[in-house]
CSV table of C-alpha atoms in Angstrom, one decimal:
chain,number,residue,atom,x,y,z
I,367,UNK,CA,-40.4,-3.8,4.9
I,368,UNK,CA,-41.5,-5.3,1.6
I,369,UNK,CA,-41.1,-9.0,1.2
I,370,UNK,CA,-38.9,-10.0,-1.8
I,371,UNK,CA,-37.0,-13.1,-2.8
I,372,UNK,CA,-33.6,-13.3,-1.0
I,373,UNK,CA,-30.7,-11.8,-3.0
I,374,UNK,CA,-28.8,-14.8,-4.3
I,375,UNK,CA,-25.4,-13.1,-3.7
I,376,UNK,CA,-26.3,-12.4,-0.1
I,377,UNK,CA,-27.9,-15.8,0.4
I,378,UNK,CA,-24.6,-17.5,-0.3
I,379,UNK,CA,-23.1,-16.0,2.9
I,380,UNK,CA,-25.2,-18.5,4.9
I,381,UNK,CA,-23.5,-21.5,3.3
I,382,UNK,CA,-20.1,-20.6,4.9
I,383,UNK,CA,-21.1,-21.1,8.6
I,384,UNK,CA,-23.6,-23.8,7.7
I,385,UNK,CA,-21.0,-25.9,5.9
I,386,UNK,CA,-18.6,-25.3,8.8
I,387,UNK,CA,-21.2,-26.4,11.3
I,388,UNK,CA,-21.9,-29.6,9.3
I,389,UNK,CA,-18.2,-30.3,9.3
I,390,UNK,CA,-17.8,-29.7,13.0
I,391,UNK,CA,-20.8,-31.9,13.8
I,392,UNK,CA,-19.2,-34.7,11.8
I,393,UNK,CA,-16.0,-34.3,13.8
I,394,UNK,CA,-18.0,-34.4,17.0
I,395,UNK,CA,-19.5,-37.7,15.9
I,396,UNK,CA,-16.1,-39.2,15.3
I,397,UNK,CA,-14.9,-38.0,18.7
I,398,UNK,CA,-17.9,-39.6,20.4
I,399,UNK,CA,-17.0,-42.9,18.6
I,400,UNK,CA,-13.5,-42.4,19.9
I,401,UNK,CA,-14.7,-41.9,23.4
I,402,UNK,CA,-16.8,-45.1,23.1
I,403,UNK,CA,-13.6,-46.9,22.1
I,404,UNK,CA,-11.8,-45.5,25.2
I,405,UNK,CA,-14.7,-46.6,27.4
I,406,UNK,CA,-14.5,-50.1,26.0
I,407,UNK,CA,-10.7,-50.0,26.7
I,408,UNK,CA,-11.4,-49.1,30.3
I,409,UNK,CA,-13.9,-52.0,30.6
I,410,UNK,CA,-11.4,-54.4,29.0
I,411,UNK,CA,-8.7,-53.3,31.4
I,412,UNK,CA,-11.1,-53.9,34.3
I,413,UNK,CA,-11.7,-57.5,33.1
I,414,UNK,CA,-8.0,-58.1,32.4
I,415,UNK,CA,-6.9,-60.6,35.1
I,416,UNK,CA,-3.2,-60.0,34.4
I,417,UNK,CA,-3.6,-56.3,35.5
I,418,UNK,CA,-5.3,-57.4,38.7
I,419,UNK,CA,-2.0,-58.8,40.0
I,420,UNK,CA,0.2,-56.1,38.6
I,421,UNK,CA,-0.5,-52.7,40.1
I,422,UNK,CA,2.2,-50.8,38.1
I,423,UNK,CA,0.9,-52.2,34.8
I,424,UNK,CA,-2.7,-51.4,35.8
I,425,UNK,CA,-1.7,-47.8,36.7
I,426,UNK,CA,0.2,-47.4,33.4
I,427,UNK,CA,-2.8,-48.6,31.4
I,428,UNK,CA,-5.2,-46.4,33.3
I,429,UNK,CA,-2.9,-43.4,32.9
I,430,UNK,CA,-2.8,-44.1,29.1
I,431,UNK,CA,-6.6,-44.2,28.9
I,432,UNK,CA,-6.9,-41.1,31.1
I,433,UNK,CA,-4.5,-39.2,28.8
I,434,UNK,CA,-6.5,-40.2,25.8
I,435,UNK,CA,-9.7,-39.0,27.5
I,436,UNK,CA,-8.2,-35.7,28.5
I,437,UNK,CA,-7.0,-35.1,25.0
I,438,UNK,CA,-10.4,-35.9,23.7
I,439,UNK,CA,-12.0,-33.6,26.2
I,440,UNK,CA,-9.8,-30.7,24.9
I,441,UNK,CA,-10.9,-31.5,21.3
I,442,UNK,CA,-14.5,-31.6,22.3
I,443,UNK,CA,-14.2,-28.3,24.1
I,444,UNK,CA,-12.8,-26.8,20.9
I,445,UNK,CA,-15.5,-28.4,18.8
I,446,UNK,CA,-18.2,-27.0,21.2
I,447,UNK,CA,-16.7,-23.5,20.8
I,448,UNK,CA,-16.7,-23.8,17.0
I,449,UNK,CA,-20.3,-25.0,17.0
I,450,UNK,CA,-21.4,-22.0,19.1
I,451,UNK,CA,-19.6,-19.6,16.9
I,452,UNK,CA,-21.0,-21.1,13.7
I,453,UNK,CA,-24.5,-21.2,15.2
I,454,UNK,CA,-24.2,-17.5,16.1
I,455,UNK,CA,-23.0,-16.7,12.5
I,456,UNK,CA,-25.9,-18.7,11.0
I,457,UNK,CA,-28.4,-16.9,13.2
I,458,UNK,CA,-27.0,-13.5,12.4
I,459,UNK,CA,-26.9,-14.1,8.7
I,460,UNK,CA,-30.4,-15.6,8.6
I,461,UNK,CA,-31.7,-12.5,10.3
I,462,UNK,CA,-29.8,-10.4,7.8
I,463,UNK,CA,-31.5,-12.3,5.0
I,464,UNK,CA,-34.9,-11.6,6.6
I,465,UNK,CA,-34.1,-7.9,6.5
I,466,UNK,CA,-33.3,-7.9,2.8
I,467,UNK,CA,-35.7,-6.3,0.4
I,468,UNK,CA,-36.8,-2.7,-0.1
I,469,UNK,CA,-35.8,-0.8,3.1
I,470,UNK,CA,-38.0,1.7,4.7
I,471,UNK,CA,-37.4,5.2,3.3
I,472,UNK,CA,-35.9,6.5,6.5
I,473,UNK,CA,-33.6,3.6,6.8
I,474,UNK,CA,-32.4,3.3,3.2
I,475,UNK,CA,-29.1,5.1,3.7
I,476,UNK,CA,-28.1,3.0,6.7
I,477,UNK,CA,-29.3,-0.2,5.1
I,478,UNK,CA,-27.2,0.4,2.0
I,479,UNK,CA,-24.2,1.4,4.0
I,480,UNK,CA,-24.3,-1.8,6.1
I,481,UNK,CA,-24.5,-3.9,2.9
I,482,UNK,CA,-21.7,-2.0,1.2
I,483,UNK,CA,-19.5,-2.3,4.3
I,484,UNK,CA,-19.9,-6.1,4.1
I,485,UNK,CA,-18.8,-6.1,0.5
I,486,UNK,CA,-15.8,-3.9,1.3
I,487,UNK,CA,-14.7,-6.1,4.2
I,488,UNK,CA,-14.9,-9.2,2.0
I,489,UNK,CA,-12.8,-7.4,-0.7
I,490,UNK,CA,-10.2,-6.2,1.7
I,491,UNK,CA,-9.8,-9.6,3.4
I,492,UNK,CA,-9.1,-11.1,0.0
I,493,UNK,CA,-6.5,-8.4,-0.7
I,494,UNK,CA,-4.7,-9.1,2.6
I,495,UNK,CA,-5.8,-5.9,4.4
I,496,UNK,CA,-7.0,-7.8,7.4
I,497,UNK,CA,-6.4,-5.0,9.9
I,498,UNK,CA,-8.5,-2.5,7.9
I,499,UNK,CA,-11.2,-5.1,7.3
I,500,UNK,CA,-11.4,-5.9,11.0
I,501,UNK,CA,-11.6,-2.2,11.9
I,502,UNK,CA,-14.4,-1.5,9.4
I,503,UNK,CA,-16.3,-4.6,10.5
I,504,UNK,CA,-16.0,-3.5,14.1
I,505,UNK,CA,-17.1,0.1,13.5
I,506,UNK,CA,-20.1,-1.1,11.4
I,507,UNK,CA,-21.1,-3.9,13.8
I,508,UNK,CA,-21.0,-6.5,11.0
I,509,UNK,CA,-18.5,-9.0,12.5
I,510,UNK,CA,-21.0,-11.9,12.4
I,511,UNK,CA,-21.7,-11.2,8.7
I,512,UNK,CA,-18.1,-11.4,7.4
I,513,UNK,CA,-15.4,-14.1,7.4
I,514,UNK,CA,-12.7,-12.6,9.6
I,515,UNK,CA,-12.0,-15.9,11.3
I,516,UNK,CA,-11.2,-17.6,8.0
I,517,UNK,CA,-8.7,-15.1,6.8
I,518,UNK,CA,-6.9,-14.5,10.1
I,519,UNK,CA,-4.9,-17.7,9.9
I,520,UNK,CA,-4.8,-17.7,6.1
I,521,UNK,CA,-2.8,-14.4,5.9
I,522,UNK,CA,0.1,-15.8,7.8
I,523,UNK,CA,0.3,-18.6,5.2
I,524,UNK,CA,0.2,-16.1,2.3
I,525,UNK,CA,2.9,-14.0,3.9
I,526,UNK,CA,5.1,-17.0,4.4
I,527,UNK,CA,4.7,-18.1,0.8
I,528,UNK,CA,5.6,-14.6,-0.4
I,529,UNK,CA,8.7,-14.9,1.8
I,530,UNK,CA,9.5,-18.2,0.0
I,531,UNK,CA,8.6,-20.4,2.9
I,532,UNK,CA,6.3,-23.4,2.4
I,533,UNK,CA,6.2,-24.4,6.1
I,534,UNK,CA,3.0,-22.8,7.2
I,535,UNK,CA,1.2,-23.8,4.0
I,536,UNK,CA,2.3,-27.4,4.4
I,537,UNK,CA,1.1,-27.3,8.1
I,538,UNK,CA,-2.3,-26.0,6.8
I,539,UNK,CA,-2.4,-28.9,4.3
I,540,UNK,CA,-1.7,-31.4,7.1
I,541,UNK,CA,-4.7,-30.0,9.0
I,542,UNK,CA,-7.0,-30.1,6.0
I,543,UNK,CA,-5.6,-33.2,4.4
I,544,UNK,CA,-8.9,-35.3,4.3
I,545,UNK,CA,-10.8,-32.4,2.8
I,546,UNK,CA,-8.1,-31.6,0.3
I,547,UNK,CA,-7.8,-35.2,-0.7
I,548,UNK,CA,-11.6,-35.4,-1.2
I,549,UNK,CA,-11.4,-32.3,-3.4
I,550,UNK,CA,-8.5,-33.7,-5.4
I,551,UNK,CA,-6.3,-30.7,-4.6
I,552,UNK,CA,-2.8,-30.4,-6.0
I,553,UNK,CA,-1.7,-27.8,-3.5
I,554,UNK,CA,0.3,-30.1,-1.2
I,555,UNK,CA,2.1,-31.7,-4.2
I,556,UNK,CA,2.9,-28.3,-5.7
I,557,UNK,CA,4.3,-27.2,-2.3
I,558,UNK,CA,6.5,-30.3,-2.1
I,559,UNK,CA,7.8,-29.8,-5.6
I,560,UNK,CA,8.7,-26.2,-4.7
I,561,UNK,CA,10.6,-27.3,-1.6
I,562,UNK,CA,12.4,-29.8,-3.8
I,563,UNK,CA,13.2,-27.0,-6.3
I,564,UNK,CA,14.7,-24.8,-3.6
I,565,UNK,CA,17.0,-27.6,-2.4
I,566,UNK,CA,18.2,-28.0,-6.0
I,567,UNK,CA,18.6,-24.3,-6.4
I,568,UNK,CA,20.8,-24.3,-3.3
I,569,UNK,CA,23.0,-27.0,-4.7
I,570,UNK,CA,21.9,-29.6,-2.1
I,571,UNK,CA,21.4,-32.5,-4.5
I,572,UNK,CA,21.7,-35.2,-2.0
I,573,UNK,CA,19.2,-33.6,0.3
I,574,UNK,CA,16.9,-33.0,-2.7
I,575,UNK,CA,17.1,-36.7,-3.6
I,576,UNK,CA,16.2,-37.8,0.0
I,577,UNK,CA,13.4,-35.2,0.0
I,578,UNK,CA,12.0,-36.6,-3.2
I,579,UNK,CA,12.0,-40.1,-2.0
I,580,UNK,CA,10.2,-39.2,1.2
I,581,UNK,CA,7.7,-36.5,0.0
I,582,UNK,CA,7.3,-36.7,-3.8
I,583,UNK,CA,7.4,-40.5,-4.5
I,584,UNK,CA,4.0,-41.1,-2.8
I,585,UNK,CA,2.4,-38.8,-5.4
I,586,UNK,CA,3.8,-40.8,-8.4
I,587,UNK,CA,0.5,-42.5,-9.1
I,588,UNK,CA,-1.3,-39.2,-9.5
I,589,UNK,CA,1.2,-36.8,-11.0
I,590,UNK,CA,3.9,-38.9,-12.6
I,591,UNK,CA,4.7,-36.6,-15.6
I,592,UNK,CA,5.2,-33.6,-13.3
I,593,UNK,CA,7.1,-35.7,-10.9
I,594,UNK,CA,9.5,-36.9,-13.6
I,595,UNK,CA,10.0,-33.3,-14.9
I,596,UNK,CA,10.9,-32.2,-11.3
I,597,UNK,CA,13.3,-35.1,-10.8
I,598,UNK,CA,15.1,-34.2,-14.1
I,599,UNK,CA,15.8,-30.8,-12.5
I,600,UNK,CA,18.7,-32.5,-10.6
I,601,UNK,CA,20.7,-32.4,-13.9
I,602,UNK,CA,20.3,-28.6,-14.2
I,603,UNK,CA,21.4,-25.5,-12.3
I,604,UNK,CA,19.4,-22.5,-11.3
I,605,UNK,CA,20.6,-20.4,-14.3
I,606,UNK,CA,19.6,-22.9,-16.9
I,607,UNK,CA,17.9,-21.6,-20.1
I,608,UNK,CA,16.2,-24.9,-21.0
I,609,UNK,CA,12.6,-23.8,-21.1
I,610,UNK,CA,10.8,-26.6,-19.1
I,611,UNK,CA,13.3,-26.4,-16.2
I,612,UNK,CA,13.8,-22.7,-16.4
I,613,UNK,CA,10.1,-22.3,-15.5
I,614,UNK,CA,10.6,-24.5,-12.4
I,615,UNK,CA,13.3,-22.1,-11.1
I,616,UNK,CA,11.2,-19.0,-11.9
I,617,UNK,CA,10.3,-17.0,-8.7
I,618,UNK,CA,6.9,-16.4,-10.3
I,619,UNK,CA,5.9,-19.8,-9.1
I,620,UNK,CA,5.6,-18.5,-5.6
I,621,UNK,CA,2.9,-16.1,-6.7
I,622,UNK,CA,1.1,-19.1,-8.4
I,623,UNK,CA,1.3,-21.0,-5.1
I,624,UNK,CA,-0.3,-18.0,-3.3
I,625,UNK,CA,-3.2,-18.0,-5.8
I,626,UNK,CA,-3.6,-21.8,-5.6
I,627,UNK,CA,-3.7,-21.6,-1.8
I,628,UNK,CA,-6.4,-18.9,-1.9
I,629,UNK,CA,-8.4,-20.9,-4.4
I,630,UNK,CA,-8.3,-24.0,-2.1
I,631,UNK,CA,-9.2,-21.8,0.9
I,632,UNK,CA,-12.2,-20.4,-0.8
I,633,UNK,CA,-13.3,-23.8,-2.1
I,634,UNK,CA,-13.0,-25.5,1.3
I,635,UNK,CA,-15.0,-22.8,3.0
I,636,UNK,CA,-17.6,-22.5,0.2
I,637,UNK,CA,-16.6,-18.9,-0.6
I,638,UNK,CA,-17.0,-17.6,-4.1
I,639,UNK,CA,-13.7,-17.4,-6.0
I,640,UNK,CA,-14.2,-13.7,-6.7
I,641,UNK,CA,-14.9,-11.0,-4.2
I,642,UNK,CA,-18.6,-10.1,-3.9
I,643,UNK,CA,-17.7,-6.4,-4.6
I,644,UNK,CA,-16.2,-7.3,-8.0
I,645,UNK,CA,-19.3,-9.5,-8.8
I,646,UNK,CA,-21.7,-6.6,-7.9
I,647,UNK,CA,-19.6,-4.1,-9.9
I,648,UNK,CA,-19.4,-6.4,-12.9
I,649,UNK,CA,-23.1,-7.0,-12.8
I,650,UNK,CA,-23.7,-3.3,-12.9
I,651,UNK,CA,-21.1,-2.6,-15.6
I,652,UNK,CA,-22.5,-5.3,-17.9
I,653,UNK,CA,-25.8,-3.4,-17.9
I,654,UNK,CA,-24.0,-0.2,-18.8
I,655,UNK,CA,-21.4,-1.5,-21.3
I,656,UNK,CA,-21.9,-0.4,-24.9
I,657,UNK,CA,-19.6,-0.2,-27.9
I,658,UNK,CA,-19.4,3.6,-27.3
I,659,UNK,CA,-18.2,3.0,-23.8
I,660,UNK,CA,-14.9,1.8,-25.1
I,661,UNK,CA,-14.3,4.7,-27.5
I,662,UNK,CA,-11.7,7.4,-26.7
I,663,UNK,CA,-14.3,10.1,-26.5
I,664,UNK,CA,-16.5,8.2,-24.1
I,665,UNK,CA,-18.9,10.4,-22.0
I,666,UNK,CA,-17.5,11.3,-18.6
I,667,UNK,CA,-20.8,10.3,-17.0
I,668,UNK,CA,-20.3,6.7,-18.2
I,669,UNK,CA,-18.4,4.8,-15.5
I,670,UNK,CA,-16.6,2.9,-18.2
I,671,UNK,CA,-14.6,6.0,-19.1
I,672,UNK,CA,-12.4,5.1,-16.0
I,673,UNK,CA,-9.6,2.7,-16.7
I,674,UNK,CA,-10.3,0.6,-13.5
I,675,UNK,CA,-13.9,0.0,-14.5
I,676,UNK,CA,-12.8,-0.9,-18.1
I,677,UNK,CA,-10.5,-3.5,-16.7
I,678,UNK,CA,-13.4,-5.0,-14.6
I,679,UNK,CA,-15.6,-5.0,-17.7
I,680,UNK,CA,-13.2,-6.9,-19.9
I,681,UNK,CA,-14.8,-10.1,-21.1
I,682,UNK,CA,-18.3,-8.9,-20.1
I,683,UNK,CA,-21.0,-8.9,-22.9
I,684,UNK,CA,-22.4,-5.6,-24.1
I,685,UNK,CA,-25.7,-4.6,-22.6
I,686,UNK,CA,-28.7,-5.8,-24.5
I,687,UNK,CA,-31.1,-2.9,-25.3
I,688,UNK,CA,-34.1,-3.8,-27.4
I,689,UNK,CA,-35.0,-0.2,-27.8
I,690,UNK,CA,-32.2,2.3,-27.8
I,691,UNK,CA,-32.6,5.6,-25.9
I,692,UNK,CA,-30.7,8.8,-26.5
I,693,UNK,CA,-29.7,10.9,-23.5
I,694,UNK,CA,-28.6,14.5,-23.8
I,695,UNK,CA,-25.1,15.0,-22.5
I,696,UNK,CA,-26.0,18.5,-21.4
I,697,UNK,CA,-29.3,18.1,-19.6
I,698,UNK,CA,-29.2,14.3,-19.1
I,699,UNK,CA,-32.8,14.1,-20.3
I,700,UNK,CA,-34.3,11.7,-22.8
I,701,UNK,CA,-34.3,12.9,-26.4
I,702,UNK,CA,-37.6,11.9,-28.1
I,703,UNK,CA,-40.3,13.4,-30.3
I,704,UNK,CA,-41.1,16.0,-27.5
I,705,UNK,CA,-37.4,16.9,-27.1
I,706,UNK,CA,-35.8,16.0,-30.4
I,707,UNK,CA,-32.0,15.8,-31.0
I,708,UNK,CA,-30.2,18.6,-32.8
I,709,UNK,CA,-26.8,18.6,-34.4
I,710,UNK,CA,-24.2,21.3,-34.3
I,711,UNK,CA,-22.1,21.9,-37.4
I,712,UNK,CA,-19.2,20.0,-35.8
I,713,UNK,CA,-21.4,16.8,-35.7
I,714,UNK,CA,-22.1,16.6,-32.0
I,715,UNK,CA,-25.7,16.0,-31.0
I,716,UNK,CA,-27.6,17.3,-28.0
I,717,UNK,CA,-31.3,17.9,-27.2
I,718,UNK,CA,-33.1,20.9,-28.7
I,719,UNK,CA,-34.4,22.1,-25.4
I,720,UNK,CA,-30.9,22.1,-23.8
I,721,UNK,CA,-29.4,24.0,-26.8
I,722,UNK,CA,-32.2,26.5,-26.9
I,723,UNK,CA,-31.9,27.1,-23.1
I,724,UNK,CA,-28.1,27.7,-23.7
I,725,UNK,CA,-28.8,30.1,-26.6
I,726,UNK,CA,-31.3,32.0,-24.5
I,727,UNK,CA,-28.7,32.6,-21.8
I,728,UNK,CA,-25.9,33.4,-24.2
I,729,UNK,CA,-27.3,35.8,-26.8
I,730,UNK,CA,-28.3,33.2,-29.3
I,731,UNK,CA,-25.0,31.4,-29.2
I,732,UNK,CA,-24.5,27.7,-28.3
I,733,UNK,CA,-21.2,26.1,-27.3
I,734,UNK,CA,-20.3,22.4,-27.6
I,735,UNK,CA,-19.3,21.3,-24.1
I,736,UNK,CA,-17.0,18.6,-25.5
I,737,UNK,CA,-15.0,20.6,-28.1
I,738,UNK,CA,-15.6,24.2,-27.2
I,739,UNK,CA,-17.0,24.9,-30.7
I,740,UNK,CA,-19.4,27.8,-30.8
I,741,UNK,CA,-22.1,28.7,-33.4
I,742,UNK,CA,-25.3,30.6,-33.8
I,743,UNK,CA,-28.5,28.8,-32.8
I,744,UNK,CA,-29.8,29.1,-36.3
I,745,UNK,CA,-27.0,26.8,-37.5
I,746,UNK,CA,-28.5,23.8,-35.6
I,747,UNK,CA,-29.9,21.0,-37.7
I,748,UNK,CA,-32.6,18.7,-36.4
I,749,UNK,CA,-31.7,15.0,-36.4
I,750,UNK,CA,-34.2,12.3,-37.3
I,751,UNK,CA,-33.8,8.8,-35.9
I,752,UNK,CA,-34.7,6.0,-38.2
């Protein structure tokens, strides 16, 4: 297999298990320090003269230390499992990168299928189709190359938010609090505000005030204007038409929370914010996009004649072509000095060779494939490109 620089889009997949491995290793370091602290506690208890004469107190102290050690052991076992899984993913993905490049001729179809399956699994996971993604990953044997483990727990959070329940999302924020705080995430604050809004919507003003004092007040130093606007909601009801507060009652905020959660999930796990399939498609479409691609009469061979591809291509620059090339819509061959373009009376242009071949097969008549216009071959006019 030819040696080529690693594909940057594929190389990014290694960072996911690598960053996870770094994080788990740091957690193990903290656990070892905690174990050292417990060991010092045991040594201190052994030297404590008061415990030497009080068996019940000594037993209670030792039971406490033993309970701490057992809890720490369970955490370390979980950490060891995570390390092994991350190492296996790193190894599999590094091997995948070694295999990148021009595949052998006989293996080209399988190589492309494996790569495409990885892109499809990533795209389906982001869309919430976890079952289909897992089935495709299993049938293709690419489980170590995709992020099934990240999206498994995340989907339950997304489903809960769509059902107007912040509980699982807040539990996730509790688990990830140090990392979210370091990233200066607003997710937890937004979730707390939404729970406050739901209490006000339900007419539970007293409960809403108590909730704000407990869960919103600690955020005052960071998000005071938003906190003040939320607090003013107590003076309004759910049907208010006052613009700033009507927006707070809008159910569309739940969709915004889903998107914000996904953004934080991708950011914490070093995943790109957009699916790799979309990135690949947009890269290809940007090389094909021309002003003619957006015209109503766009050639059907141009992928951009499809509405879905046009949506993907929105905002992308037009392809840069230093030297334009004309391709015949009939024969799909290049039109140049050896095969010059010719115009029909209706203004459509095709290659001379394709039109003459058509005329030879149809008694000297040519028919425009786009409009159905028919004329004699003698009516064709040569087109000169300046």
